[in-house]
mmCIF file of C-alpha atoms in Angstrom:
data_model
loop_
_atom_site.group_PDB
_atom_site.id
_atom_site.type_symbol
_atom_site.label_atom_id
_atom_site.label_comp_id
_atom_site.label_asym_id
_atom_site.label_seq_id
_atom_site.Cartn_x
_atom_site.Cartn_y
_atom_site.Cartn_z
ATOM 1 C CA MET A 63 17.063 17.496 11.944
ATOM 2 C CA SER A 64 15.008 20.269 13.538
ATOM 3 C CA GLN A 65 11.235 20.557 13.291
ATOM 4 C CA ALA A 66 11.524 23.443 10.800
ATOM 5 C CA GLU A 67 13.920 21.503 8.586
ATOM 6 C CA LEU A 68 11.681 18.442 8.751
ATOM 7 C CA ALA A 69 8.593 20.450 7.765
ATOM 8 C CA VAL A 70 10.258 22.287 4.865
ATOM 9 C CA ASN A 71 12.135 19.304 3.443
ATOM 10 C CA PHE A 72 9.166 16.959 3.789
ATOM 11 C CA PHE A 73 6.760 19.421 2.163
ATOM 12 C CA VAL A 74 9.063 20.179 -0.788
ATOM 13 C CA ALA A 75 9.825 16.512 -1.441
ATOM 14 C CA LEU A 76 6.194 15.394 -1.201
ATOM 15 C CA PHE A 77 4.903 18.307 -3.279
ATOM 16 C CA ALA A 78 7.430 17.583 -6.028
ATOM 17 C CA LEU A 79 6.539 13.893 -6.129
ATOM 18 C CA ILE A 80 2.752 14.389 -6.171
ATOM 19 C CA ASP A 81 3.155 17.322 -8.596
ATOM 20 C CA PRO A 82 -0.327 18.916 -8.360
ATOM 21 C CA ILE A 83 0.438 21.546 -11.017
ATOM 22 C CA GLY A 84 1.721 19.024 -13.532
ATOM 23 C CA ASN A 85 -1.382 16.867 -13.076
ATOM 24 C CA VAL A 86 -3.872 19.717 -13.605
ATOM 25 C CA PRO A 87 -4.310 18.935 -17.339
ATOM 26 C CA LEU A 88 -5.019 15.297 -16.530
ATOM 27 C CA PHE A 89 -7.600 16.223 -13.914
ATOM 28 C CA ALA A 90 -9.217 18.707 -16.281
ATOM 29 C CA ALA A 91 -9.349 16.104 -19.048
ATOM 30 C CA ALA A 92 -10.840 13.540 -16.664
ATOM 31 C CA THR A 93 -13.637 15.925 -15.622
ATOM 32 C CA ILE A 94 -14.541 17.472 -18.987
ATOM 33 C CA GLY A 95 -18.232 18.356 -19.126
ATOM 34 C CA ALA A 96 -18.711 18.284 -15.380
ATOM 35 C CA ALA A 97 -20.406 21.090 -13.482
ATOM 36 C CA SER A 98 -18.127 23.238 -11.360
ATOM 37 C CA ALA A 99 -19.626 21.922 -8.121
ATOM 38 C CA GLY A 100 -19.125 18.307 -9.205
ATOM 39 C CA ARG A 101 -15.558 18.992 -10.300
ATOM 40 C CA ARG A 102 -14.724 20.643 -6.983
ATOM 41 C CA MET A 103 -16.255 17.725 -5.089
ATOM 42 C CA VAL A 104 -14.131 15.254 -7.065
ATOM 43 C CA ALA A 105 -11.041 17.291 -6.165
ATOM 44 C CA VAL A 106 -12.024 17.180 -2.490
ATOM 45 C CA TYR A 107 -12.492 13.398 -2.616
ATOM 46 C CA ILE A 108 -9.091 12.966 -4.258
ATOM 47 C CA GLY A 109 -7.485 15.239 -1.666
ATOM 48 C CA LEU A 110 -9.060 13.289 1.196
ATOM 49 C CA PHE A 111 -7.931 10.009 -0.354
ATOM 50 C CA VAL A 112 -4.355 11.293 -0.694
ATOM 51 C CA LEU A 113 -4.417 12.515 2.901
ATOM 52 C CA ALA A 114 -5.799 9.281 4.342
ATOM 53 C CA PHE A 115 -3.576 7.005 2.263
ATOM 54 C CA LEU A 116 -0.332 8.838 3.006
ATOM 55 C CA VAL A 117 -1.118 9.191 6.717
ATOM 56 C CA PHE A 118 -1.808 5.461 6.791
ATOM 57 C CA PHE A 119 1.591 4.681 5.312
ATOM 58 C CA TYR A 120 3.154 7.353 7.523
ATOM 59 C CA PHE A 121 2.258 5.310 10.609
ATOM 60 C CA THR A 122 2.446 1.775 9.204
ATOM 61 C CA GLY A 123 5.503 2.152 6.945
ATOM 62 C CA VAL A 124 7.166 -0.844 5.449
ATOM 63 C CA SER A 125 5.610 -3.183 8.020
ATOM 64 C CA LEU A 126 2.460 -3.409 5.888
ATOM 65 C CA LEU A 127 4.414 -4.328 2.770
ATOM 66 C CA GLU A 128 6.392 -6.844 4.804
ATOM 67 C CA PHE A 129 3.161 -8.344 6.112
ATOM 68 C CA PHE A 130 1.985 -9.042 2.563
ATOM 69 C CA GLY A 131 5.470 -10.002 1.417
ATOM 70 C CA ILE A 132 5.685 -7.136 -1.087
ATOM 71 C CA SER A 133 8.998 -5.431 -1.703
ATOM 72 C CA MET A 134 9.337 -1.819 -2.780
ATOM 73 C CA PRO A 135 10.902 -2.871 -6.128
ATOM 74 C CA ALA A 136 7.861 -5.075 -6.808
ATOM 75 C CA PHE A 137 5.545 -2.200 -5.903
ATOM 76 C CA ARG A 138 7.517 0.100 -8.214
ATOM 77 C CA ILE A 139 7.317 -2.368 -11.123
ATOM 78 C CA ALA A 140 3.555 -2.852 -10.661
ATOM 79 C CA GLY A 141 3.032 0.910 -10.536
ATOM 80 C CA GLY A 142 5.116 1.343 -13.680
ATOM 81 C CA ILE A 143 2.994 -1.176 -15.583
ATOM 82 C CA ILE A 144 -0.228 0.584 -14.575
ATOM 83 C CA LEU A 145 1.198 3.982 -15.508
ATOM 84 C CA PHE A 146 2.319 2.645 -18.883
ATOM 85 C CA ILE A 147 -1.223 1.477 -19.659
ATOM 86 C CA LEU A 148 -2.540 4.899 -18.687
ATOM 87 C CA GLY A 149 0.094 6.603 -20.845
ATOM 88 C CA LEU A 150 -0.899 4.526 -23.884
ATOM 89 C CA ASP A 151 -4.544 5.510 -23.411
ATOM 90 C CA MET A 152 -3.505 9.175 -23.246
ATOM 91 C CA VAL A 153 -1.330 8.975 -26.360
ATOM 92 C CA ARG A 154 -4.179 7.300 -28.292
ATOM 93 C CA ASP A 155 -6.539 10.010 -27.005
ATOM 94 C CA ASP A 156 -8.532 7.347 -25.154
ATOM 95 C CA PHE A 157 -7.958 9.049 -21.804
ATOM 96 C CA THR A 158 -11.047 11.241 -21.891
ATOM 97 C CA THR A 159 -13.248 8.441 -23.187
ATOM 98 C CA MET A 160 -11.910 6.120 -20.480
ATOM 99 C CA PHE A 161 -13.327 8.532 -17.904
ATOM 100 C CA ALA A 162 -16.397 9.397 -19.977
ATOM 101 C CA ASP A 163 -19.182 10.904 -17.952
ATOM 102 C CA ALA A 164 -21.568 8.164 -16.860
ATOM 103 C CA ALA A 165 -24.340 10.746 -16.777
ATOM 104 C CA GLU A 166 -24.237 11.439 -20.498
ATOM 105 C CA GLY A 167 -27.451 10.392 -22.168
ATOM 106 C CA GLU A 168 -29.472 10.570 -18.966
ATOM 107 C CA THR A 169 -32.527 12.775 -18.885
ATOM 108 C CA GLU A 170 -31.804 13.995 -15.337
ATOM 109 C CA PRO A 171 -28.399 15.476 -14.501
ATOM 110 C CA LEU A 172 -26.550 13.960 -11.587
ATOM 111 C CA SER A 173 -26.119 15.940 -8.404
ATOM 112 C CA ALA A 174 -22.621 17.134 -7.535
ATOM 113 C CA ARG A 175 -22.215 14.540 -4.788
ATOM 114 C CA VAL A 176 -23.456 11.607 -6.890
ATOM 115 C CA TYR A 177 -21.315 12.664 -9.848
ATOM 116 C CA ALA A 178 -18.253 13.059 -7.602
ATOM 117 C CA LYS A 179 -18.687 9.611 -6.090
ATOM 118 C CA LYS A 180 -19.057 7.922 -9.485
ATOM 119 C CA ARG A 181 -16.115 9.774 -11.024
ATOM 120 C CA PHE A 182 -13.919 9.279 -7.962
ATOM 121 C CA GLU A 183 -14.455 5.520 -8.153
ATOM 122 C CA ARG A 184 -13.039 5.597 -11.679
ATOM 123 C CA LEU A 185 -10.144 7.876 -10.751
ATOM 124 C CA ILE A 186 -8.809 5.984 -7.727
ATOM 125 C CA VAL A 187 -6.740 3.790 -10.048
ATOM 126 C CA PRO A 188 -4.718 4.862 -11.930
ATOM 127 C CA PHE A 189 -5.085 8.623 -11.310
ATOM 128 C CA ALA A 190 -5.013 8.894 -7.513
ATOM 129 C CA MET A 191 -2.733 5.889 -7.279
ATOM 130 C CA PRO A 192 -0.109 5.360 -8.642
ATOM 131 C CA LEU A 193 -0.104 8.633 -10.611
ATOM 132 C CA LEU A 194 -0.415 10.957 -7.606
ATOM 133 C CA ILE A 195 0.612 8.507 -4.882
ATOM 134 C CA GLY A 196 3.377 6.400 -6.347
ATOM 135 C CA PRO A 197 6.247 4.402 -4.865
ATOM 136 C CA GLY A 198 8.292 7.597 -4.597
ATOM 137 C CA ALA A 199 5.692 9.378 -2.475
ATOM 138 C CA ILE A 200 5.162 6.330 -0.270
ATOM 139 C CA SER A 201 8.918 5.864 0.179
ATOM 140 C CA THR A 202 9.316 9.547 1.067
ATOM 141 C CA VAL A 203 6.546 9.350 3.670
ATOM 142 C CA ILE A 204 8.156 6.296 5.259
ATOM 143 C CA ILE A 205 11.609 7.907 5.324
ATOM 144 C CA TYR A 206 10.408 11.137 6.922
ATOM 145 C CA ALA A 207 8.288 9.194 9.396
ATOM 146 C CA SER A 208 11.471 7.580 10.672
ATOM 147 C CA GLU A 209 13.061 11.034 10.949
ATOM 148 C CA ALA A 210 10.027 12.418 12.789
ATOM 149 C CA LYS A 211 10.180 9.669 15.405
ATOM 150 C CA HIS A 212 13.410 11.195 16.715
ATOM 151 C CA LEU A 213 11.486 14.416 17.451
ATOM 152 C CA GLY A 214 8.857 12.660 19.522
ATOM 153 C CA LEU A 215 5.112 13.212 19.383
ATOM 154 C CA ALA A 216 5.520 16.781 18.136
ATOM 155 C CA GLY A 217 7.573 15.558 15.175
ATOM 156 C CA MET A 218 5.007 12.913 14.246
ATOM 157 C CA ALA A 219 2.206 15.479 14.459
ATOM 158 C CA LEU A 220 4.261 17.863 12.301
ATOM 159 C CA GLY A 221 4.604 15.194 9.631
ATOM 160 C CA VAL A 222 0.848 14.661 9.550
ATOM 161 C CA GLY A 223 0.415 18.427 9.226
ATOM 162 C CA VAL A 224 2.746 18.478 6.223
ATOM 163 C CA ILE A 225 0.758 15.720 4.501
ATOM 164 C CA ALA A 226 -2.458 17.640 5.205
ATOM 165 C CA ALA A 227 -0.942 20.854 3.801
ATOM 166 C CA VAL A 228 0.088 19.112 0.576
ATOM 167 C CA SER A 229 -3.414 17.642 0.254
ATOM 168 C CA VAL A 230 -4.988 21.096 0.667
ATOM 169 C CA VAL A 231 -2.667 22.540 -1.990
ATOM 170 C CA LEU A 232 -3.612 19.643 -4.275
ATOM 171 C CA VAL A 233 -7.337 20.374 -3.913
ATOM 172 C CA ALA A 234 -6.837 24.115 -4.441
ATOM 173 C CA THR A 235 -4.767 23.477 -7.562
ATOM 174 C CA PHE A 236 -7.384 21.152 -9.031
ATOM 175 C CA TRP A 237 -10.071 23.745 -8.319
ATOM 176 C CA ALA A 238 -8.172 26.036 -10.705
ATOM 177 C CA ALA A 239 -8.363 23.430 -13.482
ATOM 178 C CA PRO A 240 -11.337 25.128 -15.262
ATOM 179 C CA VAL A 241 -9.292 28.289 -15.743
ATOM 180 C CA ILE A 242 -6.486 26.310 -17.328
ATOM 181 C CA SER A 243 -8.991 24.422 -19.473
ATOM 182 C CA LYS A 244 -10.440 27.680 -20.798
ATOM 183 C CA VAL A 245 -6.991 29.001 -21.637
ATOM 184 C CA LEU A 246 -5.937 25.860 -23.504
ATOM 185 C CA GLY A 247 -9.285 24.894 -25.066
ATOM 186 C CA ARG A 248 -10.189 21.400 -26.229
ATOM 187 C CA ILE A 249 -7.457 21.261 -28.890
ATOM 188 C CA GLY A 250 -4.847 22.497 -26.464
ATOM 189 C CA MET A 251 -5.982 20.032 -23.829
ATOM 190 C CA SER A 252 -5.769 17.190 -26.334
ATOM 191 C CA ILE A 253 -2.226 18.173 -27.277
ATOM 192 C CA VAL A 254 -1.154 18.485 -23.644
ATOM 193 C CA VAL A 255 -2.687 15.130 -22.712
ATOM 194 C CA ARG A 256 -0.974 13.366 -25.638
ATOM 195 C CA VAL A 257 2.411 14.875 -24.794
ATOM 196 C CA LEU A 258 1.985 14.020 -21.121
ATOM 197 C CA GLY A 259 0.988 10.504 -22.132
ATOM 198 C CA LEU A 260 4.290 10.068 -23.961
ATOM 199 C CA ILE A 261 6.192 11.404 -20.948
ATOM 200 C CA LEU A 262 4.181 9.155 -18.654
ATOM 201 C CA CYS A 263 5.034 6.083 -20.741
ATOM 202 C CA ALA A 264 8.723 6.951 -20.451
ATOM 203 C CA LEU A 265 8.338 7.545 -16.707
ATOM 204 C CA ALA A 266 6.612 4.172 -16.355
ATOM 205 C CA VAL A 267 9.461 2.418 -18.151
ATOM 206 C CA GLN A 268 11.893 4.198 -15.816
ATOM 207 C CA PHE A 269 9.910 2.931 -12.824
ATOM 208 C CA VAL A 270 10.216 -0.629 -14.133
ATOM 209 C CA LEU A 271 13.950 -0.232 -14.805
ATOM 210 C CA ILE A 272 14.551 1.035 -11.272
ATOM 211 C CA GLY A 273 12.421 -1.736 -9.786
ATOM 212 C CA VAL A 274 14.193 -4.463 -11.754
ATOM 213 C CA GLY A 275 17.561 -2.892 -10.966
ATOM 214 C CA ASP A 276 16.812 -2.790 -7.230
ATOM 215 C CA ALA A 277 15.593 -6.388 -7.263
ATOM 216 C CA THR A 278 18.592 -7.786 -9.150
ATOM 217 C CA ARG A 279 22.346 -7.431 -9.251
ATOM 218 C CA GLY A 280 23.916 -6.061 -12.400
ATOM 219 C CA LEU A 281 20.922 -6.708 -14.659
ATOM 220 C CA ILE A 282 20.194 -2.989 -15.088
ATOM 221 C CA ARG A 283 23.113 -0.582 -15.455
ATOM 222 C CA ALA A 284 23.401 2.185 -12.872
ATOM 223 C CA ASP A 285 23.273 4.924 -15.538
ATOM 224 C CA ALA A 286 19.989 3.464 -16.818
ATOM 225 C CA LYS A 287 18.412 3.578 -13.351
ATOM 226 C CA ALA A 288 19.621 7.146 -12.697
ATOM 227 C CA PRO A 289 20.723 8.580 -16.064
ATOM 228 C CA TYR A 290 21.448 12.100 -14.818
ATOM 229 C CA ALA A 291 22.808 11.377 -11.370
ATOM 230 C CA ALA A 292 26.412 11.598 -12.515
ATOM 231 C CA GLU A 293 25.852 14.992 -14.097
ATOM 232 C CA LYS A 294 24.584 16.618 -10.875
#
């Protein structure tokens, strides 16, 4: 695999798994009522977290999971459970109240930096991880890290550049969230969040099925783990 092929394939795979565009409604719902500066700062914090976390796994790989005795199927099952809880909150319209602004009711508004820090602490789990950074993204980073090793130091540096590029695109996409919020309005946002919550619950169940299937033999049918693989 050449450096160009590595960069293009890695970027496309990682972008599809993190899905910044698809997560815009969730980010907008989680930052309703925030000032534009505070919202942008939250997006920057999330982008930096994604960058640091993926680069960490890019260089450590499966050795860290092996050190703690955690298998990828177990990580996938745990992530699926957390996503399912998040999906239920979204379907019940508890998502926005779960991330309710801590500054509401205060006489003095919070500065952008203070607001961003408080909101980011509440968005690390489950929004930043495992919603943005799930087992799929971590697995992809580990796989392409092994491919980059064959290209030497330049290949490893190229992989880090791809992760940084995806993080920048993520921040830029989340900065556009207010425009999308204005187009949809509160009712539209509520509908989108509920629908995405239902999809997220189904995705979480799929995560658990794949994790159980990978950890066992014959317990989960192959067409349940990958229902559309045979059609491609």
